[in-house]
Amino acid sequence: MVPMVQDAGRSTRLDSKEPSGPIADRWSQHKFNLKLVAPANRRRFQVIVVGTGLAGASAAATLSELGYKVKALCIHGSPRRAHSIAAQGGINAAKNYQNDGDSVHRLFYDTVKGGDFRARESNVHRLAEISTQIIDQCVAQGVPFAREYGGTLANRSFGGAQVSRTFYARGQTGQQLLLGAYSAMMRQVGSGALDLLPDREMLDLVVVDGVARGVIVRHLRTGAIERHAADAVLLCTGGYGNVFYLSTNAKNSNVTASWRAHKRGAFFANPCFTQIHPTCIPVSGSYQSKLTLMSESLRNDGRVWVPKAKGDRRRADQIPDEDRDYYLERRYPSFGNLVPRDVASRAAKERCDAGFGVGETGMSVFLDFRDAIQRDGEATIRAKYGNLFQMYERITGEDPYKVPMRMYPAVHYTMGGLWVDYNLESTVPGLFVLGEANFSDHGANRLGASALMQGLADGYFVVPATIASHLAGRVLPKVTTDHPAFAEAEGAARAMTQRFLDLRGTRTVDSYHRELGLLMWDECGMARTREGLAKAKARIAELREAFWQDIRIPGDAENINQELEKAGRVADFLEFAELFAEDASVREESCGGHFREEYQTPEGEALRDDENFCHAAAWEFQGQGKPEARHVEPLTFEYVKLTQRSYK
């Protein structure tokens, strides 16, 4: 096991570039103060966008429209396969169409509070401001949001808010938003202004004289290793939830691009901040390779309950109301079933651990639409959630119009990521990180429907303004792929590939990934303890050593080889997992999705330690096999008072 440096102190290298002045004016004033790149000069600059989900596609489309030369690298055969499509329930925006008291400030407040006061106020307020522009942009692109009878865009409620601010397209919101961004991007491809390269996986970041100047990628169909040079690199590669193996993420989602950038100098912030989603279809067997998310939007009309009696195995329709415990409504009367995800997840775990769970394993709770169907009619519920109900029935064989859904929490989103400043630039100059790949906006817990909001805000509106601070503010000598830094990075990538192929062990890559994932779930999942985290760190080190001695990769590197692809990703997960566990161990408090059992209120809620941990923790790579250094960025709260979160 590699020991970690406990604390390298407040690093001067963590300059957040956070503006001062009234918070409502900070973003507009900051934009005015940024340098500009004149239209005629933009065509001189090459920008690489790695990842083509919502953040990547929107950034690539917008930068190309502005006149920059853009190259977009997609890990799939088509950007339409990005994991962004899995965000079903909606996207937040402070439009206040329902006239129920919403505002930019309230969205800002709810997001800071929902993240348990572990995010930068300036970033969160900017996100709330931009939210209204996102909706206008997407409507103009033809995204088919649901509408009220009079034609106004419809909204529904989501967890952590007492207003309706979530715009949606049935249960397909992520897919429809991605199609909008994809269409904008493909318009630029069609015009010849944007170069889209599918089936590419980033293997390394190329840094020249301390500045990000390109990437090394592998063509997943031909096996060819490619060099791509640029004046700026945008990393839009999503989160690292698949370190748990079983998660709601797409199977190709991984940490490799972020981790390789980390090893080139990009600090990794708050890796232990991982979101557990409360409404997922429960695990049904060891054969599963992923879990299926059921949108949080279902908690608008579905009521969560378990039997009041332990071990009650009657069918749901045979359990009368007086024998049902609607525990979220009982514990949190103000928010009821729409408490934030971390609160709802821990409550479900507590009920199941106490013996009140349902289903064959006892590790699930009911999400029941009986009352909503009786009140509004099946046709109304079908119009709102039809595709989600259909998906649930296909997977479980149970009709949720007739019987309650069974749900249990699962790993979903990651709030940690590469550290970025207010411009979304990492500690490697010229490397910008967007969407879920950065750490910036959600603190210790993301509110539902805010992932789509952040990805599109970063891509459509933030980075197109802030990238000029790099391109116009630094001297960028011409760099080609013949530079020695490209040769060094390519050589390292080829050496790792050959090392995998030279191994002739007995185990599959998946077997190690499953073992790592179960260990992470047990010790670093919904609840964490000092002893469990120490156990995890020791066992991860053992797994990593065994992995590099006993895996077997069939085939070669000259064509499609999915086992080779997975080997690189799991090797990175095995390194990243130890940093994850260390970060969770050092943060001796509970906040949001990071729940240390030693630190909780008498009622079982997360107990923060603002005196010692009101900061972002950013880890600096010191070299292979050497301890990582922990830096801190203090967080200050001028506009949202630090209080113990309460949703009662």
XYZ file of C-alpha atoms in Angstrom:
648
model
C 0.000 0.000 0.000
C 1.286 3.459 -0.922
C 1.037 5.870 2.035
C -0.559 9.234 1.365
C 0.600 12.616 2.628
C -2.072 13.671 5.093
C -1.968 17.384 4.395
C 0.239 19.576 2.251
C -1.576 22.657 3.496
C -3.197 25.536 1.697
C -1.423 25.529 -1.611
C -0.778 28.732 -3.503
C -1.178 26.548 -6.573
C -4.921 26.397 -5.904
C -5.847 29.840 -7.168
C -9.593 29.604 -7.705
C -9.722 32.916 -9.616
C -13.070 33.375 -7.885
C -14.340 36.937 -8.476
C -15.231 39.300 -5.670
C -18.069 41.790 -5.342
C -21.840 41.152 -5.191
C -22.428 37.539 -6.135
C -25.168 38.376 -8.650
C -22.655 40.484 -10.624
C -19.595 38.258 -10.425
C -20.058 36.234 -13.611
C -20.976 39.179 -15.833
C -18.118 41.272 -14.450
C -15.692 38.361 -14.785
C -16.674 37.868 -18.422
C -16.102 41.568 -19.091
C -12.635 41.363 -17.523
C -11.611 38.292 -19.541
C -9.433 38.685 -22.582
C -11.094 38.206 -25.952
C -10.024 36.448 -29.134
C -11.081 38.403 -32.200
C -13.165 36.456 -34.755
C -10.413 36.602 -37.372
C -7.889 35.164 -34.879
C -9.998 32.262 -33.650
C -9.290 30.160 -36.724
C -5.614 30.172 -35.677
C -6.330 28.096 -32.581
C -6.859 24.332 -32.456
C -8.980 22.970 -29.603
C -9.358 19.277 -28.742
C -12.538 18.140 -26.995
C -12.280 14.704 -25.382
C -15.738 13.219 -24.871
C -18.947 14.042 -26.727
C -21.683 13.758 -24.118
C -23.633 16.851 -23.151
C -20.634 18.863 -21.945
C -18.387 17.823 -24.812
C -20.930 18.070 -27.616
C -22.185 21.479 -26.476
C -18.636 22.807 -26.091
C -17.507 21.427 -29.452
C -20.543 22.877 -31.233
C -20.236 26.293 -29.602
C -16.477 26.695 -30.038
C -16.715 25.597 -33.643
C -19.566 28.044 -34.239
C -17.361 30.786 -32.795
C -14.697 30.010 -35.380
C -12.129 27.914 -33.520
C -10.707 24.818 -35.183
C -12.156 21.974 -33.143
C -11.387 18.274 -33.040
C -13.847 16.154 -31.025
C -12.815 12.674 -29.859
C -15.617 10.198 -29.135
C -15.104 6.872 -27.354
C -18.196 5.448 -29.084
C -19.041 4.914 -32.729
C -21.484 7.812 -32.406
C -21.863 10.666 -29.888
C -25.497 9.633 -29.542
C -24.346 6.741 -27.348
C -22.966 9.016 -24.633
C -24.054 8.187 -21.090
C -25.799 11.573 -20.908
C -28.852 9.902 -22.428
C -29.366 7.990 -19.178
C -30.322 11.161 -17.260
C -34.040 10.614 -17.608
C -35.877 12.899 -15.239
C -35.163 16.488 -16.192
C -33.000 19.589 -16.116
C -33.264 22.370 -13.542
C -33.751 26.026 -14.428
C -34.979 28.985 -12.409
C -37.624 30.162 -14.885
C -40.421 30.266 -12.275
C -43.057 29.541 -14.928
C -45.251 28.004 -12.226
C -45.043 31.207 -10.147
C -44.388 29.152 -7.018
C -41.601 31.256 -5.552
C -38.580 30.083 -7.533
C -35.714 32.393 -8.442
C -32.036 32.305 -9.367
C -31.195 32.897 -5.716
C -33.422 30.039 -4.546
C -31.844 27.620 -7.035
C -28.445 28.803 -5.842
C -29.484 28.330 -2.206
C -30.968 24.858 -2.781
C -27.858 23.716 -4.646
C -25.406 24.943 -2.005
C -27.523 23.420 0.770
C -28.090 20.198 -1.170
C -24.326 19.848 -1.604
C -23.961 20.168 2.173
C -21.920 23.386 1.902
C -18.956 21.829 0.149
C -19.014 23.786 -3.141
C -17.833 27.256 -4.175
C -20.600 29.832 -3.890
C -19.459 31.720 -6.996
C -19.576 28.634 -9.209
C -22.991 27.595 -7.951
C -24.499 31.041 -8.429
C -23.164 31.182 -11.977
C -24.783 27.818 -12.661
C -28.132 29.077 -11.358
C -27.869 32.230 -13.500
C -27.035 30.330 -16.676
C -29.825 27.783 -16.107
C -32.409 30.107 -17.649
C -30.317 30.571 -20.807
C -29.920 26.818 -21.212
C -33.669 26.279 -21.532
C -33.983 29.008 -24.170
C -31.082 27.500 -26.109
C -32.534 24.000 -26.027
C -36.041 25.125 -26.995
C -34.518 26.963 -29.957
C -32.803 23.708 -30.953
C -36.131 21.903 -30.925
C -35.810 19.884 -27.716
C -39.397 18.637 -27.126
C -39.954 19.660 -23.523
C -43.329 18.826 -22.017
C -45.807 21.701 -22.021
C -48.770 22.823 -19.961
C -52.242 23.178 -21.486
C -51.641 26.838 -22.333
C -48.349 26.107 -24.110
C -45.962 27.106 -21.328
C -43.133 24.669 -20.677
C -44.092 22.237 -17.920
C -42.111 21.711 -14.709
C -42.088 19.016 -12.070
C -40.547 18.723 -8.638
C -37.279 17.010 -7.791
C -35.522 16.176 -4.553
C -34.111 18.928 -2.373
C -36.494 21.656 -3.545
C -39.954 22.850 -2.590
C -40.637 24.452 -5.972
C -41.194 22.991 -9.446
C -38.203 23.913 -11.597
C -37.379 20.718 -13.471
C -38.002 20.806 -17.222
C -38.489 17.404 -18.807
C -39.230 15.452 -21.960
C -41.170 12.526 -20.493
C -38.542 10.188 -19.074
C -36.113 10.829 -21.940
C -34.759 14.269 -21.055
C -31.067 13.419 -21.280
C -31.534 11.756 -24.639
C -33.457 14.696 -26.086
C -30.957 17.250 -24.785
C -28.093 15.204 -26.183
C -29.805 15.055 -29.567
C -30.036 18.847 -29.486
C -26.341 19.257 -28.726
C -25.464 16.474 -31.180
C -27.427 18.195 -33.930
C -25.620 21.461 -33.266
C -22.296 19.642 -33.358
C -23.102 17.708 -36.540
C -24.100 20.962 -38.230
C -20.513 22.077 -37.726
C -19.204 18.709 -38.928
C -21.316 19.053 -42.046
C -19.930 22.509 -42.717
C -16.376 21.216 -42.433
C -15.601 23.355 -39.404
C -15.405 20.505 -36.876
C -13.502 17.232 -37.113
C -15.329 14.399 -35.317
C -13.216 11.322 -34.611
C -15.267 8.360 -33.284
C -13.927 5.189 -31.623
C -11.057 6.998 -29.897
C -10.007 6.504 -26.286
C -7.637 8.941 -24.632
C -4.547 7.227 -23.238
C -2.478 10.214 -22.130
C -2.271 13.981 -21.922
C 0.686 15.671 -23.613
C 2.199 18.552 -21.633
C 4.768 20.845 -23.260
C 6.578 23.423 -21.129
C 3.929 22.986 -18.439
C 0.964 23.561 -20.786
C -1.499 20.979 -22.142
C -0.819 20.748 -25.874
C -2.430 17.522 -27.009
C -3.426 13.928 -26.346
C -2.465 10.387 -27.205
C -5.420 8.185 -28.197
C -6.064 4.636 -29.338
C -8.343 3.939 -32.276
C -10.560 1.234 -30.790
C -11.310 -0.423 -34.140
C -7.861 -0.483 -35.709
C -5.686 -0.426 -32.602
C -3.662 2.456 -34.035
C -2.050 4.846 -31.545
C -2.568 8.446 -32.655
C -1.102 11.818 -31.697
C -3.239 14.966 -31.718
C -1.803 18.431 -31.014
C -3.768 21.500 -29.946
C -3.599 24.855 -28.211
C -6.109 23.768 -25.544
C -7.601 20.468 -24.378
C -11.115 20.112 -22.973
C -11.754 17.003 -20.883
C -15.469 16.080 -20.923
C -15.280 12.389 -20.048
C -17.779 11.998 -17.212
C -17.403 10.444 -13.777
C -15.731 7.468 -12.127
C -18.716 5.635 -10.625
C -17.720 2.372 -12.303
C -14.911 1.983 -9.784
C -17.738 0.210 -7.881
C -18.254 -2.134 -10.873
C -22.018 -2.217 -10.311
C -23.371 1.269 -10.897
C -25.963 3.031 -13.032
C -23.192 4.190 -15.389
C -22.719 2.875 -18.913
C -20.142 0.092 -19.045
C -17.632 2.204 -20.977
C -17.664 4.978 -18.369
C -14.257 5.077 -16.697
C -11.680 7.211 -14.921
C -8.798 6.745 -17.366
C -8.742 10.160 -19.084
C -8.994 12.003 -15.771
C -6.495 9.731 -14.039
C -3.898 9.980 -16.803
C -4.315 13.791 -16.741
C -3.908 13.635 -12.956
C -0.596 11.848 -13.403
C 0.478 14.676 -15.718
C -0.162 17.315 -13.066
C -3.913 17.902 -12.782
C -4.995 17.841 -9.122
C -7.832 15.442 -8.274
C -10.387 16.969 -5.887
C -12.738 15.282 -3.419
C -12.608 11.764 -4.939
C -14.642 10.361 -2.024
C -17.694 12.485 -2.918
C -19.870 9.907 -4.670
C -23.632 9.982 -5.041
C -25.823 7.015 -4.202
C -29.154 7.187 -6.045
C -32.130 5.965 -3.994
C -34.324 4.640 -6.823
C -32.545 1.894 -8.732
C -33.677 -1.597 -9.608
C -32.130 -3.860 -6.925
C -29.306 -6.301 -7.595
C -30.738 -9.628 -8.696
C -27.652 -11.801 -9.088
C -23.885 -12.023 -9.486
C -24.284 -12.245 -13.259
C -25.169 -8.539 -13.527
C -22.719 -6.160 -15.143
C -24.549 -2.917 -14.288
C -27.584 -1.529 -12.488
C -30.563 0.324 -13.886
C -31.602 3.746 -12.696
C -35.247 4.631 -12.223
C -35.622 8.393 -12.535
C -35.994 10.525 -9.426
C -39.002 12.069 -11.180
C -40.946 8.970 -10.126
C -40.843 10.235 -6.540
C -43.181 13.060 -7.572
C -46.106 10.641 -7.707
C -44.719 7.438 -6.214
C -44.785 6.983 -2.442
C -41.914 5.166 -0.729
C -42.839 2.677 2.004
C -42.003 -0.563 3.803
C -44.158 -2.745 6.082
C -44.358 -1.633 9.703
C -43.686 -5.183 10.862
C -40.305 -6.826 10.388
C -40.290 -9.727 7.973
C -43.799 -9.011 6.646
C -43.813 -11.031 3.421
C -47.403 -10.375 2.347
C -47.971 -9.072 -1.162
C -48.087 -5.288 -1.254
C -51.781 -5.201 -2.131
C -52.513 -7.308 0.951
C -50.826 -4.857 3.330
C -53.360 -2.197 4.403
C -52.364 1.430 4.926
C -52.316 1.099 8.697
C -49.577 -1.548 8.330
C -47.453 0.568 5.985
C -44.614 2.876 7.020
C -44.276 5.786 4.604
C -41.001 6.512 6.315
C -39.819 9.496 4.260
C -43.129 11.271 4.784
C -42.949 10.398 8.483
C -39.364 11.560 9.018
C -39.290 14.569 6.674
C -42.794 16.055 6.562
C -41.728 19.254 4.748
C -40.116 17.453 1.803
C -41.576 13.951 2.119
C -40.581 11.677 -0.754
C -38.618 14.517 -2.382
C -35.751 14.745 0.087
C -32.293 14.849 -1.550
C -30.761 11.642 -2.809
C -28.259 11.112 -0.021
C -30.977 11.454 2.628
C -33.385 9.122 0.817
C -30.660 6.554 0.175
C -29.508 6.361 3.779
C -33.113 6.107 4.946
C -33.745 3.148 2.617
C -30.571 1.422 3.794
C -31.505 1.968 7.433
C -34.965 0.413 6.969
C -33.556 -2.596 5.115
C -30.706 -3.107 7.597
C -33.275 -2.985 10.414
C -35.223 -5.867 8.856
C -38.102 -3.997 7.203
C -36.981 -4.438 3.584
C -39.126 -6.140 0.948
C -38.536 -8.637 -1.849
C -36.809 -12.003 -1.711
C -33.573 -10.567 -0.372
C -35.158 -8.011 1.930
C -32.892 -5.394 0.363
C -35.426 -3.148 -1.330
C -38.282 -0.772 -0.561
C -41.543 -0.100 -2.366
C -42.139 2.836 -4.696
C -45.907 2.763 -5.033
C -48.118 4.554 -7.599
C -51.450 3.227 -6.330
C -52.614 6.540 -4.898
C -51.468 8.581 -7.911
C -53.270 6.278 -10.332
C -56.444 6.468 -8.268
C -56.159 10.261 -8.078
C -55.097 11.174 -11.633
C -55.918 8.090 -13.663
C -53.626 5.603 -15.358
C -53.581 7.626 -18.603
C -52.030 10.619 -16.847
C -49.350 8.528 -15.149
C -48.644 6.750 -18.431
C -48.182 10.110 -20.192
C -45.668 11.238 -17.546
C -43.675 8.064 -16.987
C -44.722 5.523 -19.610
C -41.270 4.682 -20.928
C -39.882 4.317 -17.380
C -42.694 1.960 -16.396
C -42.106 -0.034 -19.568
C -38.392 -0.318 -18.858
C -39.059 -1.482 -15.302
C -41.499 -4.161 -16.478
C -39.104 -5.459 -19.124
C -36.325 -5.867 -16.563
C -38.321 -7.240 -13.625
C -41.384 -8.836 -15.236
C -43.623 -6.861 -12.867
C -46.261 -4.349 -14.002
C -45.813 -1.156 -11.920
C -49.332 -0.033 -12.822
C -50.557 -2.999 -10.772
C -47.821 -3.623 -8.168
C -45.313 -1.247 -6.538
C -41.821 -0.945 -7.935
C -39.050 -2.332 -5.758
C -36.065 -0.018 -5.315
C -32.688 0.057 -3.578
C -29.864 2.646 -3.678
C -26.971 2.310 -6.124
C -23.868 4.257 -7.142
C -24.871 6.905 -9.650
C -22.918 10.184 -9.979
C -19.557 11.446 -8.786
C -19.225 14.951 -7.376
C -15.457 14.643 -7.109
C -13.264 15.147 -10.164
C -10.317 17.118 -11.443
C -9.888 20.395 -9.595
C -10.706 23.464 -11.699
C -10.725 27.186 -11.070
C -13.576 29.562 -11.887
C -12.547 29.413 -15.561
C -12.883 25.590 -15.505
C -9.108 25.320 -15.988
C -7.230 22.614 -14.120
C -3.838 22.949 -12.433
C -2.346 22.096 -15.837
C -2.614 25.326 -17.852
C -4.579 24.812 -21.049
C -6.433 21.771 -19.706
C -10.093 22.616 -19.114
C -12.428 20.141 -17.451
C -16.196 20.238 -17.973
C -19.292 18.502 -16.627
C -19.052 15.513 -14.314
C -15.304 15.215 -14.926
C -14.681 18.292 -12.741
C -15.461 18.826 -9.067
C -16.805 22.336 -9.125
C -20.542 22.769 -8.673
C -22.195 20.079 -6.565
C -20.226 19.825 -3.335
C -20.816 16.592 -1.441
C -24.175 15.710 -3.009
C -25.775 16.598 -6.337
C -29.414 17.582 -6.480
C -31.426 15.667 -9.045
C -31.715 17.295 -12.500
C -28.556 19.352 -11.944
C -26.142 17.145 -13.913
C -27.657 18.087 -17.257
C -27.726 21.707 -16.135
C -24.014 21.741 -15.305
C -22.893 19.900 -18.433
C -24.730 22.279 -20.746
C -23.805 25.385 -18.739
C -20.113 24.467 -18.953
C -20.236 23.632 -22.665
C -22.604 26.228 -24.097
C -21.839 29.245 -21.926
C -18.850 29.023 -19.552
C -15.867 27.587 -21.409
C -16.543 29.505 -24.669
C -15.952 32.667 -22.621
C -13.166 31.495 -20.319
C -11.020 29.629 -22.845
C -9.982 33.020 -24.234
C -8.156 33.728 -20.970
C -5.775 30.930 -21.963
C -5.596 31.404 -25.721
C -5.179 35.190 -25.620
C -3.477 35.418 -22.246
C -0.516 33.097 -22.826
C 2.219 32.837 -25.409
C 1.603 29.539 -27.184
C 4.493 28.601 -29.484
C 3.554 26.327 -32.359
C 3.697 22.688 -31.290
C 3.325 19.728 -33.649
C 3.026 16.017 -32.999
C 6.745 15.720 -33.803
C 7.586 17.327 -30.460
C 9.524 14.983 -28.109
C 6.735 15.213 -25.507
C 4.417 13.405 -27.921
C 6.984 10.694 -28.537
C 7.458 10.224 -24.783
C 3.710 10.006 -24.093
C 3.116 7.635 -27.002
C 6.002 5.472 -25.870
C 4.526 5.214 -22.379
C 1.128 4.232 -23.808
C 2.658 1.567 -26.041
C 4.735 0.207 -23.173
C 1.662 -0.208 -20.993
C -0.192 -1.945 -23.828
C 2.678 -4.347 -24.372
C 2.926 -5.030 -20.646
C -0.716 -6.130 -20.644
C -0.212 -8.410 -23.635
C 2.941 -9.982 -22.197
C 1.098 -11.149 -19.083
C 0.007 -14.774 -19.249
C -1.950 -15.137 -16.047
C -5.128 -17.037 -15.230
C -7.746 -14.421 -14.360
C -9.917 -12.127 -16.437
C -9.888 -8.369 -16.061
C -13.576 -8.462 -15.122
C -12.902 -10.771 -12.177
C -10.598 -8.167 -10.635
C -13.019 -5.370 -11.417
C -15.868 -7.243 -9.692
C -13.727 -7.914 -6.624
C -12.633 -4.288 -6.440
C -16.188 -3.060 -6.899
C -17.597 -5.220 -4.112
C -14.823 -4.098 -1.768
C -15.527 -0.469 -2.602
C -19.277 -0.904 -2.068
C -18.794 -2.647 1.263
C -16.191 -0.279 2.698
C -16.460 2.972 0.692
C -20.108 2.951 -0.332
C -23.157 4.217 1.534
C -21.465 4.119 4.934
C -17.774 4.341 5.792
C -15.788 3.687 8.934
C -12.184 4.255 9.936
C -11.563 0.516 10.182
C -13.329 -0.279 6.924
C -11.374 2.328 4.985
C -8.077 1.043 6.349
C -9.103 -2.468 5.306
C -10.034 -1.215 1.852
C -6.694 0.521 1.287
C -4.734 -2.568 2.270
C -6.851 -4.897 0.141
C -6.772 -2.580 -2.901
C -2.969 -2.638 -2.824
C -3.042 -6.454 -2.737
C -5.509 -6.580 -5.618
C -3.396 -4.226 -7.690
C -0.287 -6.336 -7.185
C -2.159 -9.510 -8.099
C -3.718 -7.841 -11.138
C -0.323 -7.016 -12.632
C 0.811 -10.614 -12.195
C -2.199 -12.761 -13.007
C -4.420 -11.229 -15.690
C -4.637 -12.694 -19.154
C -5.404 -10.589 -22.231
C -6.237 -12.618 -25.352
C -5.651 -11.247 -28.839
C -3.350 -8.421 -29.856
C -3.270 -4.634 -30.061
C -3.683 -4.328 -33.816
C -7.482 -4.412 -34.002
C -10.589 -4.470 -31.818
C -9.679 -5.866 -28.403
C -12.166 -5.059 -25.685
C -10.258 -7.027 -23.057
C -7.243 -4.823 -23.703
C -9.434 -1.714 -23.380
C -10.845 -2.934 -20.068
C -7.385 -3.789 -18.744
C -6.243 -0.177 -19.028
C -9.393 1.119 -17.376
C -9.285 -1.346 -14.488
C -5.572 -0.686 -13.925
C -6.482 2.979 -13.455
C -9.444 2.130 -11.224
C -7.116 0.105 -8.991
C -4.839 3.126 -8.528
C -7.676 5.608 -8.221
C -9.562 3.475 -5.673
C -6.755 3.793 -3.150
C -6.828 7.588 -3.436
C -10.624 7.451 -3.071
C -10.302 5.476 0.171
C -7.566 7.743 1.482
C -9.611 10.864 0.779
C -12.576 9.332 2.626
C -10.308 8.359 5.516
C -8.766 11.811 5.933
C -12.136 13.612 5.758
C -13.211 12.924 9.340
C -16.742 14.249 9.048
C -19.975 13.302 7.306
C -21.294 15.505 4.525
C -23.728 14.741 1.733
C -22.921 11.414 0.101
C -19.789 10.971 2.240
C -21.170 9.323 5.371
C -18.697 8.367 8.076
C -20.548 6.356 10.726
C -18.388 7.924 13.440
C -19.821 11.354 12.610
C -23.615 11.513 12.681
C -26.319 13.320 14.596
C -28.463 11.498 17.194
C -31.090 11.186 14.427
C -28.636 9.494 12.078
C -28.044 12.464 9.769
C -24.672 13.597 8.372
C -22.651 15.633 10.887
C -20.277 18.113 9.266
C -17.129 19.549 10.829
C -16.986 23.041 9.360
C -14.073 24.114 11.531
C -11.716 21.507 10.094
C -13.185 20.425 6.770
C -14.937 23.371 5.163
C -12.683 23.027 2.158
C -12.108 21.151 -1.069
C -9.321 18.593 -0.837
C -7.158 18.447 -3.969
C -4.612 15.666 -4.385
C -1.343 16.098 -6.277
C 0.392 13.149 -7.958
C 4.038 12.927 -6.855
C 5.250 10.056 -9.014
C 4.469 6.360 -9.415
C 4.653 4.606 -6.061
C 5.151 7.850 -4.136
C 2.738 9.435 -1.668
C 0.221 11.916 -3.017
C 0.127 15.419 -1.534
C -3.139 16.781 -0.164
C -3.859 20.479 -0.727
C -6.912 22.368 0.458
C -8.991 25.162 -1.016
C -10.916 26.865 1.811
C -14.605 27.442 1.106
C -16.279 30.605 2.336
C -20.024 31.239 2.550
C -21.181 34.824 2.385
C -24.688 34.358 0.987
C -25.823 30.974 2.315
C -25.408 30.575 6.053
C -23.606 27.459 7.232
C -26.271 25.429 9.026
C -27.046 21.806 9.759
C -29.114 20.587 6.832
C -32.728 19.823 7.668
C -35.516 18.626 5.399
C -38.024 18.038 8.155
